[in-house]
XYZ file of N, CA and C in Angstrom:
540
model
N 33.154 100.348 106.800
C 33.062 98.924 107.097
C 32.186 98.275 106.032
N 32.657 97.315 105.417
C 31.948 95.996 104.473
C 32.528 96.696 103.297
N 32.514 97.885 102.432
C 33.292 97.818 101.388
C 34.601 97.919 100.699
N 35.805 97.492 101.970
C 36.437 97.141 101.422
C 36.948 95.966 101.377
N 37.238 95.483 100.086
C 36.935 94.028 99.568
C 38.626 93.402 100.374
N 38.238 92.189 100.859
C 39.471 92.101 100.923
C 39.900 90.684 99.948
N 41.170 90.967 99.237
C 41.637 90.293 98.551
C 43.244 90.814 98.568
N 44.113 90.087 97.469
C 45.375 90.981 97.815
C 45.610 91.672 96.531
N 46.446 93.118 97.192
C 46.746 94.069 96.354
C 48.470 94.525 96.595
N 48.797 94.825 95.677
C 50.493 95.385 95.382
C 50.173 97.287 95.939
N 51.136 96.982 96.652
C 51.123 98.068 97.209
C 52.955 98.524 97.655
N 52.985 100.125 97.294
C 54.208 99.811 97.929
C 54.464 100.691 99.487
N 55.649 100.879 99.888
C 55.825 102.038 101.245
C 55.004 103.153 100.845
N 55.041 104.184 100.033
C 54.431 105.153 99.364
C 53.308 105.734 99.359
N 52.719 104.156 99.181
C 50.803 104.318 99.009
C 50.408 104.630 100.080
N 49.366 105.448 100.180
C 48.445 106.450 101.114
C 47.686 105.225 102.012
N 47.021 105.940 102.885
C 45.802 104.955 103.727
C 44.433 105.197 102.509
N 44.425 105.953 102.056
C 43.649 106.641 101.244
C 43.583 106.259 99.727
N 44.740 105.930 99.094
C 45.048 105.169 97.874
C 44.621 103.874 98.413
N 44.967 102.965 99.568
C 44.970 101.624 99.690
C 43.204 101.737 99.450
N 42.254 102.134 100.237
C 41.289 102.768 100.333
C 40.434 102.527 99.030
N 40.734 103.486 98.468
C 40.154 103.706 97.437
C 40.242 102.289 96.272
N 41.539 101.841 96.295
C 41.606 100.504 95.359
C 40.676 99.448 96.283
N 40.759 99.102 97.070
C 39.544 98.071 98.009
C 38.107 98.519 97.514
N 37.800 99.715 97.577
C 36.387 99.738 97.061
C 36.217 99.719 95.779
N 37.252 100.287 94.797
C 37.446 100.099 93.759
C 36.587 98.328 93.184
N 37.399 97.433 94.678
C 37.949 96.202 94.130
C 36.463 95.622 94.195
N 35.878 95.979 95.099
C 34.373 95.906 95.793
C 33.436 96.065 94.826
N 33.292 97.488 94.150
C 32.600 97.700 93.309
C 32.519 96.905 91.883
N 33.892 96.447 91.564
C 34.338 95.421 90.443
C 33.665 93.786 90.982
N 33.690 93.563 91.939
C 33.344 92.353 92.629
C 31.608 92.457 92.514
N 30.824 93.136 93.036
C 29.698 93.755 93.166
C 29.450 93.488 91.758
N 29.915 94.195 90.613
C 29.172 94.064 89.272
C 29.046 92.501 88.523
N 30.258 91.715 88.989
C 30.710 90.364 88.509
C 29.425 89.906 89.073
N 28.744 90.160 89.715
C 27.880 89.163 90.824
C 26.809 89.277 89.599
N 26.633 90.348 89.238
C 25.640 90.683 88.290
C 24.198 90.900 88.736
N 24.074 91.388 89.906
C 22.742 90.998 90.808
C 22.246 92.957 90.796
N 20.656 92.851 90.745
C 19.924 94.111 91.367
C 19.589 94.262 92.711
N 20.127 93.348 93.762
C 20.123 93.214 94.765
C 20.297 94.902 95.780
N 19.882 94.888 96.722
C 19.803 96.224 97.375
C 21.537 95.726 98.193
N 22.353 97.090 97.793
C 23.714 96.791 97.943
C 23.819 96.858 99.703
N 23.362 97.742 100.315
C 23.835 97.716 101.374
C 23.476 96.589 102.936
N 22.074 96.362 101.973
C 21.410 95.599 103.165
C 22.292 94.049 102.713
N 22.301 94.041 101.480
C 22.992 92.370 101.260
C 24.616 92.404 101.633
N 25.097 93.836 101.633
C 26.546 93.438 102.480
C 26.267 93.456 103.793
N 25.450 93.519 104.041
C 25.117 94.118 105.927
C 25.307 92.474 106.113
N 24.184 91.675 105.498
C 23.962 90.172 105.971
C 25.232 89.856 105.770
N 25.797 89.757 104.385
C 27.454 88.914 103.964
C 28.458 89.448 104.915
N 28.241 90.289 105.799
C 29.191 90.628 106.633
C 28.757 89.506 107.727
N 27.682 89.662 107.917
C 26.865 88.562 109.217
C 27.873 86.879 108.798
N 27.557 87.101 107.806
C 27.877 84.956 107.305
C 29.472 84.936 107.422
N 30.437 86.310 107.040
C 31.873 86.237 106.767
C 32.089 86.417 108.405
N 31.473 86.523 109.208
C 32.287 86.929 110.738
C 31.495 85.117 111.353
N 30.600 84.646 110.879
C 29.863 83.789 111.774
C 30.828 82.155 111.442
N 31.404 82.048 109.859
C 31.933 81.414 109.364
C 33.095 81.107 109.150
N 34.281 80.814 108.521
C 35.303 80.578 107.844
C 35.040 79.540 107.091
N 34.227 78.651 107.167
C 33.990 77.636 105.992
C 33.019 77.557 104.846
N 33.703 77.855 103.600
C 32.896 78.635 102.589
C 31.351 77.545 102.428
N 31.760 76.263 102.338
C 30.927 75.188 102.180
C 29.309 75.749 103.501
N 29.624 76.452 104.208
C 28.970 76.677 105.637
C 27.850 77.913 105.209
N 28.476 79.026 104.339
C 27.981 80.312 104.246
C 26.437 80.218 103.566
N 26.322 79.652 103.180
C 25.046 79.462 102.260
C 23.876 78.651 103.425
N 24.426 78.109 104.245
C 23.460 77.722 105.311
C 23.208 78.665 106.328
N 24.155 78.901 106.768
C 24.379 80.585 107.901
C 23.343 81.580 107.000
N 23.227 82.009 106.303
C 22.715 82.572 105.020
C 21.028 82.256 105.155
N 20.800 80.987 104.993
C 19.606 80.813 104.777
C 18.868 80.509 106.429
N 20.258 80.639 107.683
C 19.300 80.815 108.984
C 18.629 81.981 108.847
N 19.666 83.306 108.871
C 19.261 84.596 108.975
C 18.212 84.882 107.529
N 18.163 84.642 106.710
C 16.812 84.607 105.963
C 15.632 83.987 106.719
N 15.607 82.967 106.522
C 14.450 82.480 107.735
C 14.181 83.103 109.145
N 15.078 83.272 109.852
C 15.064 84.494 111.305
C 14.316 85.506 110.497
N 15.004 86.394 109.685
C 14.128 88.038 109.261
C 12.998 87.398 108.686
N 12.875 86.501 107.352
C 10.968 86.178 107.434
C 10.475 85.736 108.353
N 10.723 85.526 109.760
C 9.514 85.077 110.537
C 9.332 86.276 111.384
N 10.546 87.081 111.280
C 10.496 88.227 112.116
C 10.957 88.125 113.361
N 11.768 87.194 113.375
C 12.708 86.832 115.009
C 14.307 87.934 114.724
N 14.620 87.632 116.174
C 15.688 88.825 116.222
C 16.691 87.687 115.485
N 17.837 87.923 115.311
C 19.001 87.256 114.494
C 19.757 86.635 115.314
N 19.891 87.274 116.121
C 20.951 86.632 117.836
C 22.010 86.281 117.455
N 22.884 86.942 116.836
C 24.307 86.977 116.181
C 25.484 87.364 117.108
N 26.097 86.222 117.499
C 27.124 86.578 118.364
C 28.036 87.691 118.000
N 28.959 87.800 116.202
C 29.701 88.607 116.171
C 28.560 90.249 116.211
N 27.545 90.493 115.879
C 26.839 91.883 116.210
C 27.095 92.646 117.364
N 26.838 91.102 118.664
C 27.434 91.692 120.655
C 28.431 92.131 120.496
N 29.537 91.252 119.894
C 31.192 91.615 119.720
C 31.654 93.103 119.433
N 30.987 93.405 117.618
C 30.915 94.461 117.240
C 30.351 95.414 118.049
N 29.258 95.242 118.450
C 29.044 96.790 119.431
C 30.235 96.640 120.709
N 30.550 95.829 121.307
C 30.844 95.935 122.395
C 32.747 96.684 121.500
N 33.067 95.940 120.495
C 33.818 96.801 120.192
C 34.316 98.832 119.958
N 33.031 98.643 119.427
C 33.042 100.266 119.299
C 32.613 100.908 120.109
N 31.883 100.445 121.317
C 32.017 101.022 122.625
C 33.242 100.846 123.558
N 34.378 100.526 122.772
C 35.250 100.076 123.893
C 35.331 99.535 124.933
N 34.464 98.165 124.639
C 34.623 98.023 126.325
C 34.646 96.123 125.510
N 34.957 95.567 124.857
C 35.037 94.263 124.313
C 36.328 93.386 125.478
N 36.011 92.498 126.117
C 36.754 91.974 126.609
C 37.441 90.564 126.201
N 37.333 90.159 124.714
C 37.745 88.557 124.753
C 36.766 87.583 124.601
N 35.920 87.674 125.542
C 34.234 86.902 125.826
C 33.156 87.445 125.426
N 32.077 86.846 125.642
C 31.065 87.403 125.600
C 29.954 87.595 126.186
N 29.708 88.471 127.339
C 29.258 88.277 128.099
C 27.627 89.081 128.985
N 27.003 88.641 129.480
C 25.668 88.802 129.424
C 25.330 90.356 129.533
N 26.317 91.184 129.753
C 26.080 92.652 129.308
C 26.222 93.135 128.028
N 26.867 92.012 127.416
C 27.096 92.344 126.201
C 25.672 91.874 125.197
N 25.083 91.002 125.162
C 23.920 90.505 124.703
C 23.098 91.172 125.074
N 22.960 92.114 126.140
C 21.259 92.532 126.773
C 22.070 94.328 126.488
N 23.172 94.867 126.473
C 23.499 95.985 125.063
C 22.356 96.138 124.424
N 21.680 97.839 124.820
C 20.959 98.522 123.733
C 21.622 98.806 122.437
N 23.089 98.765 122.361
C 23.421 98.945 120.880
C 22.589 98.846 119.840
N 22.679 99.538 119.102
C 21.572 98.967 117.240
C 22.081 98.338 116.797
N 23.522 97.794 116.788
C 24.270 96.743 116.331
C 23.982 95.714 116.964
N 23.727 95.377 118.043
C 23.326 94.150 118.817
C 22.163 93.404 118.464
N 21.816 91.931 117.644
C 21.131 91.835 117.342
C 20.166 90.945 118.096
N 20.868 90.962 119.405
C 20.055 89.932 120.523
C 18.665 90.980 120.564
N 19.122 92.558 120.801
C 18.429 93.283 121.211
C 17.465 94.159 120.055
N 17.608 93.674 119.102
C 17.248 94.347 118.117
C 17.377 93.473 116.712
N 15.777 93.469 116.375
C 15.130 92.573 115.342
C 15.384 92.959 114.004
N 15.961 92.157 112.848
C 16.082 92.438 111.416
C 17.920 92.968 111.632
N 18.392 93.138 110.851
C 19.330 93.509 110.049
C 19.787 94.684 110.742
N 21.514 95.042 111.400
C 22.196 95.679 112.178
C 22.167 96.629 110.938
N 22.534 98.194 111.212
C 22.092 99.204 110.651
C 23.257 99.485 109.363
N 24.318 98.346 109.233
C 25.377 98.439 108.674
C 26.328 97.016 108.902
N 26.904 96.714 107.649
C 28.222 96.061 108.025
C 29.142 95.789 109.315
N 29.179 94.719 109.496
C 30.461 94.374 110.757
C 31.466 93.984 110.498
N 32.007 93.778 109.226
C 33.299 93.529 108.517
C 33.178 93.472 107.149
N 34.017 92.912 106.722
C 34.150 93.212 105.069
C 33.661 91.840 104.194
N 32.889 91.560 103.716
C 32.916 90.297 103.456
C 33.185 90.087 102.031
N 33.993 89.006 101.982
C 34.579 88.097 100.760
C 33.332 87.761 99.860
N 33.544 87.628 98.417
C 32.578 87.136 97.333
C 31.919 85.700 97.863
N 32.837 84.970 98.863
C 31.730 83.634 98.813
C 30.517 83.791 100.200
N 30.546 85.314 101.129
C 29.467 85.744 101.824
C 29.273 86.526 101.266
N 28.994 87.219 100.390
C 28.424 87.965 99.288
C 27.153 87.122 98.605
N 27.665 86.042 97.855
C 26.928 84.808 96.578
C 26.379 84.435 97.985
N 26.457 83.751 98.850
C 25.220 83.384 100.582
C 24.604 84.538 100.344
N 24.489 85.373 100.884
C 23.991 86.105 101.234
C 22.640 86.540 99.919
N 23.311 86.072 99.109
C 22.120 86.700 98.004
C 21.593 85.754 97.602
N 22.314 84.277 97.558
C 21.646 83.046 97.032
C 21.415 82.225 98.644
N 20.960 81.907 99.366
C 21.433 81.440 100.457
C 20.329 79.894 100.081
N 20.871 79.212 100.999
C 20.656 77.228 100.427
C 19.268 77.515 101.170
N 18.613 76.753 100.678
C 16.410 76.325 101.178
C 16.694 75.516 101.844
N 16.527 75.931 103.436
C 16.762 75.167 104.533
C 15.584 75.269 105.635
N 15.179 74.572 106.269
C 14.090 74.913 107.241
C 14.858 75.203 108.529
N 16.660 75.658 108.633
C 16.942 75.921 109.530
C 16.484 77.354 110.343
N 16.639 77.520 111.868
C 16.275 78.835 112.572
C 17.556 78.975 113.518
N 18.332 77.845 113.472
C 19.524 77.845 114.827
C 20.637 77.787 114.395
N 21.504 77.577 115.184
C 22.904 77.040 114.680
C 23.865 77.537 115.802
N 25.170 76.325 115.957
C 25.779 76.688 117.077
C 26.867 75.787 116.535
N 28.208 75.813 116.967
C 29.497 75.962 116.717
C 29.615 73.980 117.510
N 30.741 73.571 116.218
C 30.212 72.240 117.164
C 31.692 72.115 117.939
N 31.806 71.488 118.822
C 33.059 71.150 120.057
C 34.094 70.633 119.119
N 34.193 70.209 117.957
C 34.911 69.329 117.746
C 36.270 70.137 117.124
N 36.016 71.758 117.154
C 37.244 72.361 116.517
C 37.662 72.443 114.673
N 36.361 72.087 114.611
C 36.887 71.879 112.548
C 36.177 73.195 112.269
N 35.386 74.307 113.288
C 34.987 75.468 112.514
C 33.712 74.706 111.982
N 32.695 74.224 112.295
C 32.007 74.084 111.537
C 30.637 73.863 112.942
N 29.549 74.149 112.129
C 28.225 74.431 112.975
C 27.188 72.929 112.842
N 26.210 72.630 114.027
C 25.559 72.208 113.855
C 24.224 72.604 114.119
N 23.473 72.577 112.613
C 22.186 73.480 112.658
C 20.689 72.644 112.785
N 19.571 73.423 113.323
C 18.413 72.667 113.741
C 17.349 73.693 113.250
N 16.224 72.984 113.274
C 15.190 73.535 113.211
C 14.459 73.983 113.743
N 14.537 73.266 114.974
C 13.789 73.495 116.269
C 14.397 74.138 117.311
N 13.958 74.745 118.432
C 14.870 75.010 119.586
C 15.196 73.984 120.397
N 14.319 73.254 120.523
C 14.397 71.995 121.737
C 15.837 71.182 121.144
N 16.291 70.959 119.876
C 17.165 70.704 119.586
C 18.152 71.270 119.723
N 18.265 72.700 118.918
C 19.714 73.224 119.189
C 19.999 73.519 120.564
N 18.557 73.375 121.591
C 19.435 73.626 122.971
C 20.036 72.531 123.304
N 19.749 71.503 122.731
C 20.591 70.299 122.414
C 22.193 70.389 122.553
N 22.046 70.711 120.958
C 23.111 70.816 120.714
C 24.499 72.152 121.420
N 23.621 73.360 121.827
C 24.473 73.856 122.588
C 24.914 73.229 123.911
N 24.333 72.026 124.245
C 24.218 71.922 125.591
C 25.571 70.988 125.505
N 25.798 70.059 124.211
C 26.428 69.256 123.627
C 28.265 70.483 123.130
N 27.890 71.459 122.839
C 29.041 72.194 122.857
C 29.331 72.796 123.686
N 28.939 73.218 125.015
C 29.089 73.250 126.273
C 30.016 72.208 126.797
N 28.981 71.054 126.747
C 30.431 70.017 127.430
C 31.119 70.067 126.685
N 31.600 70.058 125.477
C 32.786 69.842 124.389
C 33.954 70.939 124.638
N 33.723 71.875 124.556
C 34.585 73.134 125.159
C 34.887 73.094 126.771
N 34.407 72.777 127.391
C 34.795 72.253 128.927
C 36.032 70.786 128.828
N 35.417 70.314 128.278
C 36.401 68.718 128.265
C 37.575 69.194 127.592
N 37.783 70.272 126.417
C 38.646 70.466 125.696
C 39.654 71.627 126.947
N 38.852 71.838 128.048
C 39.429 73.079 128.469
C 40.356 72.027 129.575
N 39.922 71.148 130.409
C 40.058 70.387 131.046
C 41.699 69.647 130.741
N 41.875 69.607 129.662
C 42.977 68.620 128.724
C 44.204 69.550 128.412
Protein backbone atom coordinates (compact mmCIF):
# COMPACT_ATOMS: atom_id res chain seq x y z
CA UNK A 1 0.00 0.00 0.00
CA UNK A 2 1.13 3.78 -1.07
CA UNK A 3 3.77 2.61 -3.58
CA UNK A 4 2.05 1.95 -6.23
CA UNK A 5 1.80 5.02 -8.20
CA UNK A 6 -1.25 5.27 -9.82
CA UNK A 7 -1.22 6.71 -13.21
CA UNK A 8 -1.96 4.87 -16.53
CA UNK A 9 0.02 2.10 -17.94
CA UNK A 10 -0.25 -0.22 -21.29
CA UNK A 11 -0.67 -3.35 -20.32
CA UNK A 12 -1.75 -6.30 -22.12
CA UNK A 13 -3.96 -9.88 -21.18
CA UNK A 14 -0.45 -11.46 -20.58
CA UNK A 15 1.01 -9.20 -17.99
CA UNK A 16 1.42 -10.76 -14.54
CA UNK A 17 -0.13 -9.22 -11.18
CA UNK A 18 3.50 -9.07 -10.55
CA UNK A 19 4.79 -7.32 -13.83
CA UNK A 20 1.77 -4.77 -13.34
CA UNK A 21 3.41 -4.51 -9.81
CA UNK A 22 6.57 -3.99 -10.36
CA UNK A 23 6.04 -1.15 -13.25
CA UNK A 24 3.76 0.96 -10.50
CA UNK A 25 6.64 1.05 -8.20
CA UNK A 26 8.89 1.33 -10.85
CA UNK A 27 6.56 4.40 -11.71
CA UNK A 28 6.70 5.55 -7.93
CA UNK A 29 10.22 5.46 -7.59
CA UNK A 30 10.60 7.62 -10.99
CA UNK A 31 7.91 10.01 -9.48
CA UNK A 32 9.75 10.06 -5.99
CA UNK A 33 13.11 11.19 -7.70
CA UNK A 34 11.29 14.03 -10.00
CA UNK A 35 10.18 15.48 -6.62
CA UNK A 36 13.82 15.81 -5.97
CA UNK A 37 13.29 15.91 -2.16
CA UNK A 38 15.55 14.16 0.97
CA UNK A 39 12.43 13.82 2.57
CA UNK A 40 11.98 10.54 4.80
CA UNK A 41 10.11 8.33 2.05
CA UNK A 42 7.85 6.43 4.04
CA UNK A 43 6.54 8.68 6.65
CA UNK A 44 5.80 11.43 3.75
CA UNK A 45 3.81 8.73 1.75
CA UNK A 46 2.11 7.65 4.96
CA UNK A 47 0.73 11.52 5.25
CA UNK A 48 0.16 11.84 1.08
CA UNK A 49 -1.85 8.86 1.46
CA UNK A 50 -3.79 10.78 4.45
CA UNK A 51 -4.45 14.09 1.94
CA UNK A 52 -5.18 11.57 -1.38
CA UNK A 53 -8.08 9.59 0.64
CA UNK A 54 -9.30 12.95 2.65
CA UNK A 55 -9.46 14.93 -0.78
CA UNK A 56 -10.15 14.79 -4.51
CA UNK A 57 -9.54 18.42 -4.98
CA UNK A 58 -5.98 19.03 -5.84
CA UNK A 59 -6.42 22.92 -5.07
CA UNK A 60 -7.53 21.34 -1.29
CA UNK A 61 -4.32 19.01 -0.65
CA UNK A 62 -1.92 21.51 0.46
CA UNK A 63 -4.39 22.71 3.17
CA UNK A 64 -5.43 19.07 4.37
CA UNK A 65 -1.56 18.89 4.43
CA UNK A 66 -0.85 21.71 6.51
CA UNK A 67 -3.95 20.54 9.12
CA UNK A 68 -2.15 17.29 9.79
CA UNK A 69 1.24 19.16 10.08
CA UNK A 70 -0.09 21.39 12.63
CA UNK A 71 -2.16 18.32 14.48
CA UNK A 72 1.48 16.24 14.69
CA UNK A 73 3.39 19.65 15.91
CA UNK A 74 1.12 20.23 18.64
CA UNK A 75 0.96 16.63 19.27
CA UNK A 76 -2.88 16.09 18.87
CA UNK A 77 -4.18 12.81 17.48
CA UNK A 78 -5.03 13.40 13.56
CA UNK A 79 -8.74 12.15 13.76
CA UNK A 80 -8.77 11.03 10.17
CA UNK A 81 -11.86 9.60 9.05
CA UNK A 82 -10.35 7.49 6.07
CA UNK A 83 -7.59 5.77 8.97
CA UNK A 84 -11.36 4.34 10.95
CA UNK A 85 -12.31 3.22 7.37
CA UNK A 86 -8.95 1.62 6.69
CA UNK A 87 -8.73 -0.33 9.83
CA UNK A 88 -12.19 -1.21 9.89
CA UNK A 89 -11.39 -2.46 6.39
CA UNK A 90 -8.74 -4.88 7.11
CA UNK A 91 -10.49 -6.15 9.94
CA UNK A 92 -13.32 -6.99 7.87
CA UNK A 93 -15.88 -5.71 9.40
CA UNK A 94 -16.27 -2.00 7.29
CA UNK A 95 -19.86 -1.39 6.81
CA UNK A 96 -20.47 1.75 4.38
CA UNK A 97 -20.54 4.24 7.55
CA UNK A 98 -18.75 5.12 10.07
CA UNK A 99 -19.47 4.31 13.08
CA UNK A 100 -18.68 4.87 16.82
CA UNK A 101 -16.96 1.40 17.08
CA UNK A 102 -15.16 2.22 14.46
CA UNK A 103 -13.49 5.52 15.87
CA UNK A 104 -12.97 4.18 19.53
CA UNK A 105 -11.02 0.83 17.34
CA UNK A 106 -7.70 0.04 19.08
CA UNK A 107 -6.38 -0.43 15.56
CA UNK A 108 -2.77 1.39 15.01
CA UNK A 109 -4.29 2.53 11.94
CA UNK A 110 -7.00 4.39 13.66
CA UNK A 111 -6.00 7.72 14.21
CA UNK A 112 -8.87 8.82 16.55
CA UNK A 113 -7.11 6.34 18.82
CA UNK A 114 -3.72 6.83 18.22
CA UNK A 115 -1.50 10.05 18.07
CA UNK A 116 1.04 10.99 15.07
CA UNK A 117 1.17 9.20 11.85
CA UNK A 118 -0.69 5.54 11.10
CA UNK A 119 2.18 3.00 10.92
CA UNK A 120 1.91 2.97 7.02
CA UNK A 121 0.05 4.11 3.95
CA UNK A 122 -3.81 3.85 3.39
CA UNK A 123 -3.72 4.15 -0.31
CA UNK A 124 -1.60 5.14 -2.99
CA UNK A 125 -1.18 8.65 -3.39
CA UNK A 126 -0.87 10.72 -6.63
CA UNK A 127 2.18 13.39 -7.10
CA UNK A 128 -0.23 16.31 -6.18
CA UNK A 129 -0.56 14.45 -2.29
CA UNK A 130 2.88 13.71 -2.50
CA UNK A 131 4.13 17.87 -3.35
CA UNK A 132 1.14 18.55 0.04
CA UNK A 133 2.45 16.48 1.87
CA UNK A 134 6.02 17.69 1.67
CA UNK A 135 5.26 21.34 0.88
CA UNK A 136 1.97 21.77 2.71
CA UNK A 137 0.36 25.73 2.61
CA UNK A 138 1.20 27.96 6.31
CA UNK A 139 -2.07 27.80 7.72
CA UNK A 140 -3.11 28.25 11.36
CA UNK A 141 -5.63 25.55 10.51
CA UNK A 142 -6.31 22.36 13.25
CA UNK A 143 -9.93 21.25 11.73
CA UNK A 144 -11.66 20.66 8.77
CA UNK A 145 -14.92 19.10 7.73
CA UNK A 146 -16.61 18.37 4.40
CA UNK A 147 -19.01 21.18 3.44
CA UNK A 148 -22.98 20.12 2.58
CA UNK A 149 -22.87 21.67 -0.53
CA UNK A 150 -21.52 18.50 -2.59
CA UNK A 151 -18.54 20.27 -4.62
CA UNK A 152 -16.00 17.92 -2.49
CA UNK A 153 -14.60 20.59 -0.86
CA UNK A 154 -13.89 21.34 3.06
CA UNK A 155 -14.45 24.05 5.34
CA UNK A 156 -11.47 24.64 7.61
CA UNK A 157 -11.04 26.50 11.14
CA UNK A 158 -8.82 27.18 13.59
CA UNK A 159 -10.57 26.84 16.44
CA UNK A 160 -12.88 24.08 17.69
CA UNK A 161 -15.74 26.23 18.77
CA UNK A 162 -15.90 26.91 15.10
CA UNK A 163 -15.53 23.84 13.24
CA UNK A 164 -18.12 22.45 15.66
CA UNK A 165 -19.76 25.05 13.85
CA UNK A 166 -19.31 24.12 10.94
CA UNK A 167 -19.92 20.38 11.41
CA UNK A 168 -23.02 21.24 12.98
CA UNK A 169 -23.72 23.28 9.63
CA UNK A 170 -22.89 19.94 7.58
CA UNK A 171 -25.04 17.96 9.64
CA UNK A 172 -28.03 19.88 8.66
CA UNK A 173 -26.80 20.03 5.01
CA UNK A 174 -26.63 16.24 4.55
CA UNK A 175 -30.03 15.77 6.35
CA UNK A 176 -31.88 18.40 4.08
CA UNK A 177 -30.07 16.78 1.11
CA UNK A 178 -31.31 13.36 2.48
CA UNK A 179 -34.83 14.66 2.97
CA UNK A 180 -35.15 15.75 -1.00
Amino acid sequence: EGYLFPDTYRITRRTTADEICRLMTARFREAWQQLGTNAAVHRTVTLASLVEKETGLSEERPLIASVFHNRLRAGMALDCDPTAIYASLIEERYRGTIFRSDLLSRNRYNTYQHAGLPPGPIANPGIESLKAALAPADTPYLYFVARPDGSGGHQFSKELEAHNRAVRKYRRGVQGHNET
